[in-house]
Coordinates of C-alpha atoms in Angstrom, one line a residue:
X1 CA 48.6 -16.6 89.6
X2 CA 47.0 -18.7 86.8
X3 CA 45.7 -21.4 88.9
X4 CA 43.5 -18.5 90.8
X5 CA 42.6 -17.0 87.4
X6 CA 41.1 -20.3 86.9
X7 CA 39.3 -20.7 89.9
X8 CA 38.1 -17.4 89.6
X9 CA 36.7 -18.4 86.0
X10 CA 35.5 -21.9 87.5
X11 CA 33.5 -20.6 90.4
X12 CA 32.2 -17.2 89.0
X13 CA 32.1 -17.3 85.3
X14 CA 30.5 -20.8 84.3
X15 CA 27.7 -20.4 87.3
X16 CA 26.8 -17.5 85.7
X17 CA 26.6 -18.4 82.2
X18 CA 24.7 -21.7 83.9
X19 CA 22.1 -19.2 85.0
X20 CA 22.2 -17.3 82.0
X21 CA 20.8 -20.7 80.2
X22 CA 18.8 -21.7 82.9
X23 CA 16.7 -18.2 82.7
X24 CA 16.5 -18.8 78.4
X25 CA 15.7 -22.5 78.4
X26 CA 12.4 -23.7 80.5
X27 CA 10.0 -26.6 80.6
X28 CA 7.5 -27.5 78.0
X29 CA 4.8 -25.2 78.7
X30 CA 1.5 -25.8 76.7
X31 CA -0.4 -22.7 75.1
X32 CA -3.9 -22.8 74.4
X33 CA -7.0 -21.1 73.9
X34 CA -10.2 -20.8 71.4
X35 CA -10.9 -18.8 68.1
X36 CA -14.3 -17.3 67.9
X37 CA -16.5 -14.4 66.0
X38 CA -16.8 -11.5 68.2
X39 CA -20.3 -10.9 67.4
X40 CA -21.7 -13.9 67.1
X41 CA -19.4 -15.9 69.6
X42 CA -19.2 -18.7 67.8
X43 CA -16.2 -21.0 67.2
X44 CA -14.2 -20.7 64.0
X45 CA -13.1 -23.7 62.7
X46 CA -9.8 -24.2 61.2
X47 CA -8.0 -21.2 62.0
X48 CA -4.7 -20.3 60.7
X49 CA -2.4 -19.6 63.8
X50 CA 1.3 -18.6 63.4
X51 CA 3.6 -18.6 66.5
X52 CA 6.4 -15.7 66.3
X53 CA 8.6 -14.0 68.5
X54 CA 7.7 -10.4 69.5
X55 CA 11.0 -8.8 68.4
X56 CA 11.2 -11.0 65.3
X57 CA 8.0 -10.6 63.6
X58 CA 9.3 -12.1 60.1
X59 CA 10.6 -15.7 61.8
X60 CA 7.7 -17.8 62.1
X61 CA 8.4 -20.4 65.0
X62 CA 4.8 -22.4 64.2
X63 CA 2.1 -22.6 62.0
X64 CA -1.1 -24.7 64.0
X65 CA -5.2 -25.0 62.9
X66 CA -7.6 -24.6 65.2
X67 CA -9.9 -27.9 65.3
X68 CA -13.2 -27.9 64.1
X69 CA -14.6 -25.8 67.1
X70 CA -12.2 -23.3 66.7
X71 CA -9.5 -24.8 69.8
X72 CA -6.0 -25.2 69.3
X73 CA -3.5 -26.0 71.3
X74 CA 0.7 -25.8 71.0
X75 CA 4.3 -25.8 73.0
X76 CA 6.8 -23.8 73.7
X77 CA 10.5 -24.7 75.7
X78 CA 12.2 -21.1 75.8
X79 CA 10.5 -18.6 77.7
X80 CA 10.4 -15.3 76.4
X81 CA 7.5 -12.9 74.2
X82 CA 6.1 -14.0 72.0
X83 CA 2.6 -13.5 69.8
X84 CA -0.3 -15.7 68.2
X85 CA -1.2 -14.1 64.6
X86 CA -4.3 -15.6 63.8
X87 CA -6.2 -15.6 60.4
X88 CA -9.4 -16.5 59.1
X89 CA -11.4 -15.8 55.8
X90 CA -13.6 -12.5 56.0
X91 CA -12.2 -12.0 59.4
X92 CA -9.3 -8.8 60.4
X93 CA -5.8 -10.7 61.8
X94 CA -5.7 -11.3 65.2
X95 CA -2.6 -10.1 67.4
X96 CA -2.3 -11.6 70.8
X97 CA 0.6 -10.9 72.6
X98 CA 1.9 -13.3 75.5
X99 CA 4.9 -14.2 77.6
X100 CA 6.5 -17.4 78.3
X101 CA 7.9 -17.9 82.2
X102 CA 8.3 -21.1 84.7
X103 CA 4.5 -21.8 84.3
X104 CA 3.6 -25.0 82.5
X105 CA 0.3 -23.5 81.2
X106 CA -1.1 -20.7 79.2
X107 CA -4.4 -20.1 78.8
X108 CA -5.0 -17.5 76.1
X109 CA -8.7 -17.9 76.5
X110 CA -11.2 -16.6 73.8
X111 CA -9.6 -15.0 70.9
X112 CA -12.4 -12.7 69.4
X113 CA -12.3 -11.9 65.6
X114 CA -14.0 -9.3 64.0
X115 CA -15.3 -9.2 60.5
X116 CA -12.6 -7.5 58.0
X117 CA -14.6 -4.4 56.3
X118 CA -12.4 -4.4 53.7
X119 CA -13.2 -6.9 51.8
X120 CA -13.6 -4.8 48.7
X121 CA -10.2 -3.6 48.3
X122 CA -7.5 -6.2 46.4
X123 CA -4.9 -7.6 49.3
X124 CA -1.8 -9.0 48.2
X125 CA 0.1 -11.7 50.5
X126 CA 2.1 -14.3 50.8
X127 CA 0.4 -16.2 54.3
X128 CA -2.0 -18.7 53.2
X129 CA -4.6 -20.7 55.0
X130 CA -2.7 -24.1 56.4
X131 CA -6.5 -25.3 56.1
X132 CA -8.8 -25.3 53.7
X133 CA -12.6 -26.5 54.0
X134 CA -14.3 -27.8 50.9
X135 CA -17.8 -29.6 50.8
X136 CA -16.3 -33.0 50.6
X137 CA -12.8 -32.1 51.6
X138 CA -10.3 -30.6 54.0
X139 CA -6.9 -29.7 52.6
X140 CA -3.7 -29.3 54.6
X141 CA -1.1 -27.2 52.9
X142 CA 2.2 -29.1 54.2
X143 CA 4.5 -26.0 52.8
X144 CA 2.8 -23.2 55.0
X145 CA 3.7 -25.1 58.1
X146 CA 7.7 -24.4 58.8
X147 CA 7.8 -27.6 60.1
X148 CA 7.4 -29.4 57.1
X149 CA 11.1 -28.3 56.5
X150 CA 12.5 -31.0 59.3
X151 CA 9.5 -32.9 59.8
X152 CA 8.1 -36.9 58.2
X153 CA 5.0 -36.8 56.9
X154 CA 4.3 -39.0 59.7
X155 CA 5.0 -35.9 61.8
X156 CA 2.5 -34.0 60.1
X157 CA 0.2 -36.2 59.7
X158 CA -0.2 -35.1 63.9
X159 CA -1.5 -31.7 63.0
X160 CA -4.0 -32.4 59.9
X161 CA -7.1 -32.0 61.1
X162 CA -9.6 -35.4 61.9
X163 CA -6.5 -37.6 61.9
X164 CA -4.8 -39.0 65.2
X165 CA -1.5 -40.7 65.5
X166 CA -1.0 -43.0 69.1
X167 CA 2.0 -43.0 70.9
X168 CA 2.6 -46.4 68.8
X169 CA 2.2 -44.4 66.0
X170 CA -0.9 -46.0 64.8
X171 CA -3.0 -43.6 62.2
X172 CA -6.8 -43.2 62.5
X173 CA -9.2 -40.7 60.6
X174 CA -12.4 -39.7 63.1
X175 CA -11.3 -42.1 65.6
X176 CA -11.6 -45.1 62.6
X177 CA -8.8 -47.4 61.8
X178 CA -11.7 -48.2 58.4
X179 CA -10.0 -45.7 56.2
X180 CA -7.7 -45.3 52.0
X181 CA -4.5 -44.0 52.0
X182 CA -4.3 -42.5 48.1
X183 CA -1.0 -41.1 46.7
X184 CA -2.2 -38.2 44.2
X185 CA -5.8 -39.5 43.9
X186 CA -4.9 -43.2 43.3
X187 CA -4.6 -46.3 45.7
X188 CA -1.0 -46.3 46.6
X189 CA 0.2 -50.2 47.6
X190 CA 3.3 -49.2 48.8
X191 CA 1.7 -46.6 51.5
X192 CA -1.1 -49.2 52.7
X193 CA 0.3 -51.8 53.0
X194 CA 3.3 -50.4 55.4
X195 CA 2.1 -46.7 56.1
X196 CA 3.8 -45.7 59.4
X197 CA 6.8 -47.2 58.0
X198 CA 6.9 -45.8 54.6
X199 CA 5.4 -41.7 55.9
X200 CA 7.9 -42.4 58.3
X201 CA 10.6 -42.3 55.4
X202 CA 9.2 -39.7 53.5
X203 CA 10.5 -36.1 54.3
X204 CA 7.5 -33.5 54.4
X205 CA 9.2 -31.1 52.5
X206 CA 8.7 -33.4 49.3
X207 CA 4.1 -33.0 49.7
X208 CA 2.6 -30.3 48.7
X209 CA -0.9 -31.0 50.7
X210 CA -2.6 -33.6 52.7
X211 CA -6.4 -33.7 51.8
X212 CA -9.1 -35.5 53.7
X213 CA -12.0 -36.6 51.8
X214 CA -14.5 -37.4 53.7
X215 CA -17.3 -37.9 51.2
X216 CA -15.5 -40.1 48.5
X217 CA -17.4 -40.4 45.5
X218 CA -17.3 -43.1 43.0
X219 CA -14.3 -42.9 41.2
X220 CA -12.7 -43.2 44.4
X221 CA -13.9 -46.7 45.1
X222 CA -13.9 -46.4 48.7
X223 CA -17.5 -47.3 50.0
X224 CA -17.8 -48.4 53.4
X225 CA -15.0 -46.4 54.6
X226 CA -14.7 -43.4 57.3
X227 CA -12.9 -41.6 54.5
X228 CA -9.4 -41.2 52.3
X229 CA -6.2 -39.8 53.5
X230 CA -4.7 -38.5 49.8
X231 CA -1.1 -37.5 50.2
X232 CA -0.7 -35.3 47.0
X233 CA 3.3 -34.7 45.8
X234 CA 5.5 -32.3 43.9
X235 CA 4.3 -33.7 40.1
X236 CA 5.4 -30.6 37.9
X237 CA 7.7 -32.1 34.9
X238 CA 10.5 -29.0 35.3
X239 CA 11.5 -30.0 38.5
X240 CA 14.7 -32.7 38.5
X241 CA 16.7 -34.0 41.3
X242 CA 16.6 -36.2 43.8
X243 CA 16.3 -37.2 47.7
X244 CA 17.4 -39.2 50.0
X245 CA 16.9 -40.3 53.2
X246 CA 17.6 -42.3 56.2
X247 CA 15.8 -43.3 59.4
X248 CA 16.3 -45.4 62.6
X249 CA 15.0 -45.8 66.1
X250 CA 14.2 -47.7 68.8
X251 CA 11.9 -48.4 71.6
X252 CA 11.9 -49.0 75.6
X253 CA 11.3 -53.1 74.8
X254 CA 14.4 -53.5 72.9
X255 CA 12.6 -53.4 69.3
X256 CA 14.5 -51.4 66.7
X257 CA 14.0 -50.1 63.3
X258 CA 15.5 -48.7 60.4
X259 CA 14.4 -47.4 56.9
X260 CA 15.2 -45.6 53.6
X261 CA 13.4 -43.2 51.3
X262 CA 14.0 -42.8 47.9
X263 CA 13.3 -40.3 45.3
X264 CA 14.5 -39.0 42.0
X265 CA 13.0 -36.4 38.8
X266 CA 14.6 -36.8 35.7
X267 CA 12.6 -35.1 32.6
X268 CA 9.7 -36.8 32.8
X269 CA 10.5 -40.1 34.5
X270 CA 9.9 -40.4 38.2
X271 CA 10.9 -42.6 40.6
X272 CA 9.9 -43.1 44.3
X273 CA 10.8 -46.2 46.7
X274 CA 11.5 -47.1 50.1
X275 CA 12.6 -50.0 52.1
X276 CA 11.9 -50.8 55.8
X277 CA 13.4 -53.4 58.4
X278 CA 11.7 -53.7 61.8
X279 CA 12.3 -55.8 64.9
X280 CA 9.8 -55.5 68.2
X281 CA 9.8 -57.5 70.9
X282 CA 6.9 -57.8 73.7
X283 CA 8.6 -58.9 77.2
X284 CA 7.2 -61.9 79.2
X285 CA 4.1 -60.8 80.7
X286 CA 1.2 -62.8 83.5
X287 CA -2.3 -62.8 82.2
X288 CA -5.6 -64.4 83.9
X289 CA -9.1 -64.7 82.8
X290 CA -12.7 -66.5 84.1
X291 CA -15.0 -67.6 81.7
X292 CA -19.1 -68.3 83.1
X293 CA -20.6 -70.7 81.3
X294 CA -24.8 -70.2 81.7
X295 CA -25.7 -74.1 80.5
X296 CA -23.5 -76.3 82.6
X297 CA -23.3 -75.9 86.3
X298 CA -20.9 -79.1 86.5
X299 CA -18.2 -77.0 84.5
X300 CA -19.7 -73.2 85.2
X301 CA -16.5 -71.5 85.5
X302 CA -13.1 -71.7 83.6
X303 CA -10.2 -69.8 85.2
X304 CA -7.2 -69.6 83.5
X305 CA -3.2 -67.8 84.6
X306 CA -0.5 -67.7 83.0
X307 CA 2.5 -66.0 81.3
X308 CA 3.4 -65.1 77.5
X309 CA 6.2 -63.5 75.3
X310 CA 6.2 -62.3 72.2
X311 CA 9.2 -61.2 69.6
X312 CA 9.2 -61.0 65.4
X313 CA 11.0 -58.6 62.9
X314 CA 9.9 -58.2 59.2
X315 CA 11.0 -55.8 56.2
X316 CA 9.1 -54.2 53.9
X317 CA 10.1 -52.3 49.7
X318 CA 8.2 -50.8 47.5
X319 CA 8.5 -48.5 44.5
X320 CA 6.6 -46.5 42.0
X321 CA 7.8 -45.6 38.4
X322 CA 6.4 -42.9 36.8
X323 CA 6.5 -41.9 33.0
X324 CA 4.6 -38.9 31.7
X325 CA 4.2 -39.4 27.8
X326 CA 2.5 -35.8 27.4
X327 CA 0.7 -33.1 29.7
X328 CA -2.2 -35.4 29.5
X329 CA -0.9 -38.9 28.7
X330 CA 0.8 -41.1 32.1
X331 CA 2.1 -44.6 32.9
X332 CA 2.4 -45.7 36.9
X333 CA 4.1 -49.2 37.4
X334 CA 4.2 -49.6 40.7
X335 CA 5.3 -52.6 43.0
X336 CA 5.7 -53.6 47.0
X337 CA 6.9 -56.7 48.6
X338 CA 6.9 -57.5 52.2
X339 CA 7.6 -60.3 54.6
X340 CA 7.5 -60.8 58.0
X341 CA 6.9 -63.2 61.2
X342 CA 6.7 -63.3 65.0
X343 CA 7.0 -66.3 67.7
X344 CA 5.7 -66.7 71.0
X345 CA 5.5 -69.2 74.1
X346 CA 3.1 -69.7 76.7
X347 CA 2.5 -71.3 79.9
X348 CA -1.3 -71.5 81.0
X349 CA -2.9 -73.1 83.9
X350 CA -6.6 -73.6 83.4
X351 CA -9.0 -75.0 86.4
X352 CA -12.9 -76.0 85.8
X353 CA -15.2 -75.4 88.8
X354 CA -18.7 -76.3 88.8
X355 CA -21.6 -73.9 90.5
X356 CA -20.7 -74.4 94.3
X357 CA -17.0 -73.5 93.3
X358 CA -15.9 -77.3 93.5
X359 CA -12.5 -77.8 91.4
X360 CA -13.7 -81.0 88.4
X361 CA -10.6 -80.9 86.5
X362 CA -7.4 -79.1 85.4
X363 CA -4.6 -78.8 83.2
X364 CA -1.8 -77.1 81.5
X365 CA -1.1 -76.1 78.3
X366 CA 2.7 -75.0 77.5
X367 CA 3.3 -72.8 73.8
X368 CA 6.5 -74.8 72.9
X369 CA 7.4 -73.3 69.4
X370 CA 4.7 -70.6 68.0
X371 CA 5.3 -69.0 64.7
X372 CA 3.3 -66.9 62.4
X373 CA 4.9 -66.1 58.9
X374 CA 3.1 -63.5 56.5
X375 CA 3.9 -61.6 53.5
X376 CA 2.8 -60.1 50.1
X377 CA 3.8 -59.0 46.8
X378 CA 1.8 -56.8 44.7
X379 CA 2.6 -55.0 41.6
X380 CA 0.1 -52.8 39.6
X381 CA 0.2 -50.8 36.0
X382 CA -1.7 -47.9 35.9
X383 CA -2.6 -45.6 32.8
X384 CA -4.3 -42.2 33.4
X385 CA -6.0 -40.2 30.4
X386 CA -7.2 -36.5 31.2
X387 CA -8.5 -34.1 28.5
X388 CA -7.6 -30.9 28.0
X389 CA -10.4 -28.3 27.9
X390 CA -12.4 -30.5 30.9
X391 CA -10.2 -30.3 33.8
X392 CA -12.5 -32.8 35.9
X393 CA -12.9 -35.6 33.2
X394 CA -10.4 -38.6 33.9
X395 CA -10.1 -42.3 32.3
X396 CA -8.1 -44.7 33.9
X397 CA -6.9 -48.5 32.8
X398 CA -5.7 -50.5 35.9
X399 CA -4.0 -54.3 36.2
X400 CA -3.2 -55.6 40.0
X401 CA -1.5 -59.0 40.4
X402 CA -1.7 -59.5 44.3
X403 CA 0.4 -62.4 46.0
X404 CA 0.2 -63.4 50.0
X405 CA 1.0 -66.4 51.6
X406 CA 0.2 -67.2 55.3
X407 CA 2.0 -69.8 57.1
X408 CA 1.6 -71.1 60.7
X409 CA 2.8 -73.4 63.0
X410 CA 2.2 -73.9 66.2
X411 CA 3.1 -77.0 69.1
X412 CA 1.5 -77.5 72.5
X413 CA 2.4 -79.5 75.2
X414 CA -0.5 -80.1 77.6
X415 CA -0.3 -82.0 80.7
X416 CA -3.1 -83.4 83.4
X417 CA -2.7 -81.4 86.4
X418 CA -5.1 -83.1 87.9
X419 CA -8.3 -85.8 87.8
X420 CA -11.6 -86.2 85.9
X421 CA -9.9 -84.5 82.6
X422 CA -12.7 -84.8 79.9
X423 CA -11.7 -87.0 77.1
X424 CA -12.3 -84.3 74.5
X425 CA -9.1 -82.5 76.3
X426 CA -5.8 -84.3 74.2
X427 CA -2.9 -84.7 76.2
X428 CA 0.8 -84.5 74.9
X429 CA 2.2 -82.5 72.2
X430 CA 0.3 -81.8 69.6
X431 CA 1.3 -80.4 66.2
X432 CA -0.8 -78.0 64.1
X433 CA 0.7 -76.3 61.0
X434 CA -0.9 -74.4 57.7
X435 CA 0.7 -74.0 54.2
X436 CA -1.9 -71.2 52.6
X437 CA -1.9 -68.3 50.1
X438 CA -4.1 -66.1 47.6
X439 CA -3.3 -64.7 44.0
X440 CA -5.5 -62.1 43.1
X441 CA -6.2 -60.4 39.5
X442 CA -7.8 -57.5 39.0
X443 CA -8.3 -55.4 36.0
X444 CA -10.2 -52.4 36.5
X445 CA -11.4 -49.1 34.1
X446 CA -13.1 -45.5 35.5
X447 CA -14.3 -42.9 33.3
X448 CA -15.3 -39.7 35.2
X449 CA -16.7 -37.0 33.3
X450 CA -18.4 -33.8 34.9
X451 CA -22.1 -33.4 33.9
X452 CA -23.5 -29.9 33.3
X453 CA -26.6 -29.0 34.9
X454 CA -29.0 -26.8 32.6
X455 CA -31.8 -24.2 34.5
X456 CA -34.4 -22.7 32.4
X457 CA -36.2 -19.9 33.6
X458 CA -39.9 -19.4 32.7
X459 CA -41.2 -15.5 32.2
X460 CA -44.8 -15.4 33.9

């Protein structure tokens, strides 16, 4: 009797429940669609949209922006209803109601906001922009987006507006790889010089905003550049405590990772610091190339085939020490160290042909031992001076003692593969090695002060 009791549960029961899941959980399926002014049908630019289920109004799933002309674009895994809430200075909220099924796209099309009438009445509430759009600025509020909760700030970084991340989790600001990373309006060694691994360490829930500044002025130092990436903290002196946390991955080439992050509040001394090992590996892959040269028809072309592989690890720490002496009195000493290296080997086979295609000479060159090592050590004071009474006037005295060496060394074996090898071609193994480094000092003072602009008006 028990044995067909379990049969019975085997064969009726867990099918059921399988199809129970199977109707909850679905594919990814990408939403879309395009936030505009209903009268004017123009985009809106950096919309707030929150994601929420339709019988759960007060559980926000996502917060998203809009791009600069007004798309945006999210996914969902669990079908179901659900609704876009969408908001946008001097415009009513937006309610658009749709349902997730087996489809792999939703198109939500044009959503059309209308101006808010109402503007005249006080409105309390507690949903704030996720962007905000200044003249020389675009600001990110992390804790508005619920993913900040779980997220990196490497995750987030995804969804700020003008910045890309690559699937190789490169960073880029308007398509530029020419940008400042600033930690709370200050050049920040320990992000720059690592940053994917370092914001890959930092939990999101620790930043208050992410602003993009994309018309530095002076005191930012930054001329030449696309623009600054200023990743501004949690700074107020009340708050004590500390975090921790721990990271590690790896990749489909066999490279792994691994990483800690660091920070602590105590009165007014902070602390934050990380550390970072990394390990990546390139497998062996063929290669070929032809080279035309326009001046010599005896040696016009220059073919060359082969294989290379690639493999190197590094590691990477860096800390900042805070001290706040008053509310407008503070000390930063600050200080990152990182080393690294890679090898490779090669085997190329290069032929010369002259004009009519007729083979002159050719050769092979065989990468026996390849290596590359790098590194750097800086460490920086920083004092900042603001004045009460004039929030925007700031002094700042700055030391930075920069250390990085550069070492290579590299031995080919080539060999004559065949006849009329020019002399200017050395055969056997040859040896070539450098022993080089820089030490940098830099001392560096800012004074910013606000400069009031006085109209007089003339009575005719």
């Amino acid at each position: 009797m028990k044995k067909i009791i379990f049969l019975f549960f085997l064969f009726v029961f867990i099918p059921f429940s399988f199809l129970c899941a199977q109707q909850a959980k679905t594919g990814t399926v990408t939403i879309k669609g395009q936030v505009i002014d209903s009268l004017t049908l123009e985009t809106l630019p950096y919309s707030t949209l929150r994601v929420i289920p339709a019988n759960d109004p007060s559980s926000i799933l996502q917060a998203i922006a809009s791009d600069e002309k007004g798309n945006f674009s999210f996914t969902l895994n669990e079908s179901g209803e659900y609704q876009v809430l969408a908001d946008y200075i001097g415009k009513k909220q937006l309610i658009r109601s749709f349902t997730v099924g087996e489809e792999k796209m939703i198109d939500l099309g044009k959503l059309e906001m209308s101006d808010d009438n109402l503007l005249t009445e006080v409105t309390v509430t507690a949903l704030k922009p996720l962007v905000k759009v200044d003249l020389d600025k675009i600001t990110y509020n992390i804790q508005e987006d619920p993913e900040s909760q779980t997220n990196n700030v490497l995750d987030m970084l995804r969804k700020v507006p003008l910045i890309t991340v690559d699937g190789e989790e490169n960073i880029s600001l308007k398509g530029s790889e020419n940008y400042k990373i600033y930690l709370n309006g200050k050049p920040s060694n320990m992000i720059s010089n690592n940053p994917k691994e370092v914001l890959r360490s930092m939990p999101a829930n620790t930043i208050k905003d992410i602003e993009i500044i994309t018309d530095p002025g002076a005191k930012y130092d930054a001329e030449g550049v696309v623009g600054i990436i200023n990743i501004i903290t949690y700074t107020n002196t009340s708050m004590g405590g500390y975090t921790a946390t721990l990271n590690a991955g790896a990749d489909s080439r066999g490279g792994v990772y691994g990483g800690t992050y660091v920070m602590f509040k105590y009165g007014k001394i902070g602390f934050t610091g990380n550390y970072n090992y990394y390990n990546w590996k390139m497998p062996e892959s063929t290669f070929g190339s032809t080279t035309e040269n326009f001046v010599n028809n005896d040696n016009k072309y220059l073919f060359q085939d082969g294989v290379r592989k690639y493999k190197g690890d590094g590691q990477n720490g860096s800390g900042e020490l805070s001290y706040e002496i008053d509310t407008l009195n503070l000390i930063n000493v600050g200080f990152s160290r990182y080393v690294g290296s890679n090898k490779y080997t090669s085997n190329i086979f290069l032929e010369s042909l002259n004009a009519d295609r007729e083979l002159q000479y050719s050769y092979r060159n065989r990468g026996l031992n390849n290596k590359n090592e790098y590194g750097g050590t800086n460490v920086n004071v920083d004092y900042q001076r603001t004045f009460s009474g004039v929030p925007d006037r700031l002094m700042t005295a700055s030391y930075l003692y920069s250390y990085s060496p550069s070492n290579s060394r590299n031995e080919n074996l080539i060999t004559n593969e065949g006849e009329n090898l020019p002399e200017y071609i050395e055969l056997g193994q040859i040896k070539q090695w450098t022993d080089a480094n820089t030490k940098e000092h830099t001392f560096q003072l800012d004074y910013t002060t606000p400069i009031k602009k006085y109209i007089r008006w003339k009575q005719g």
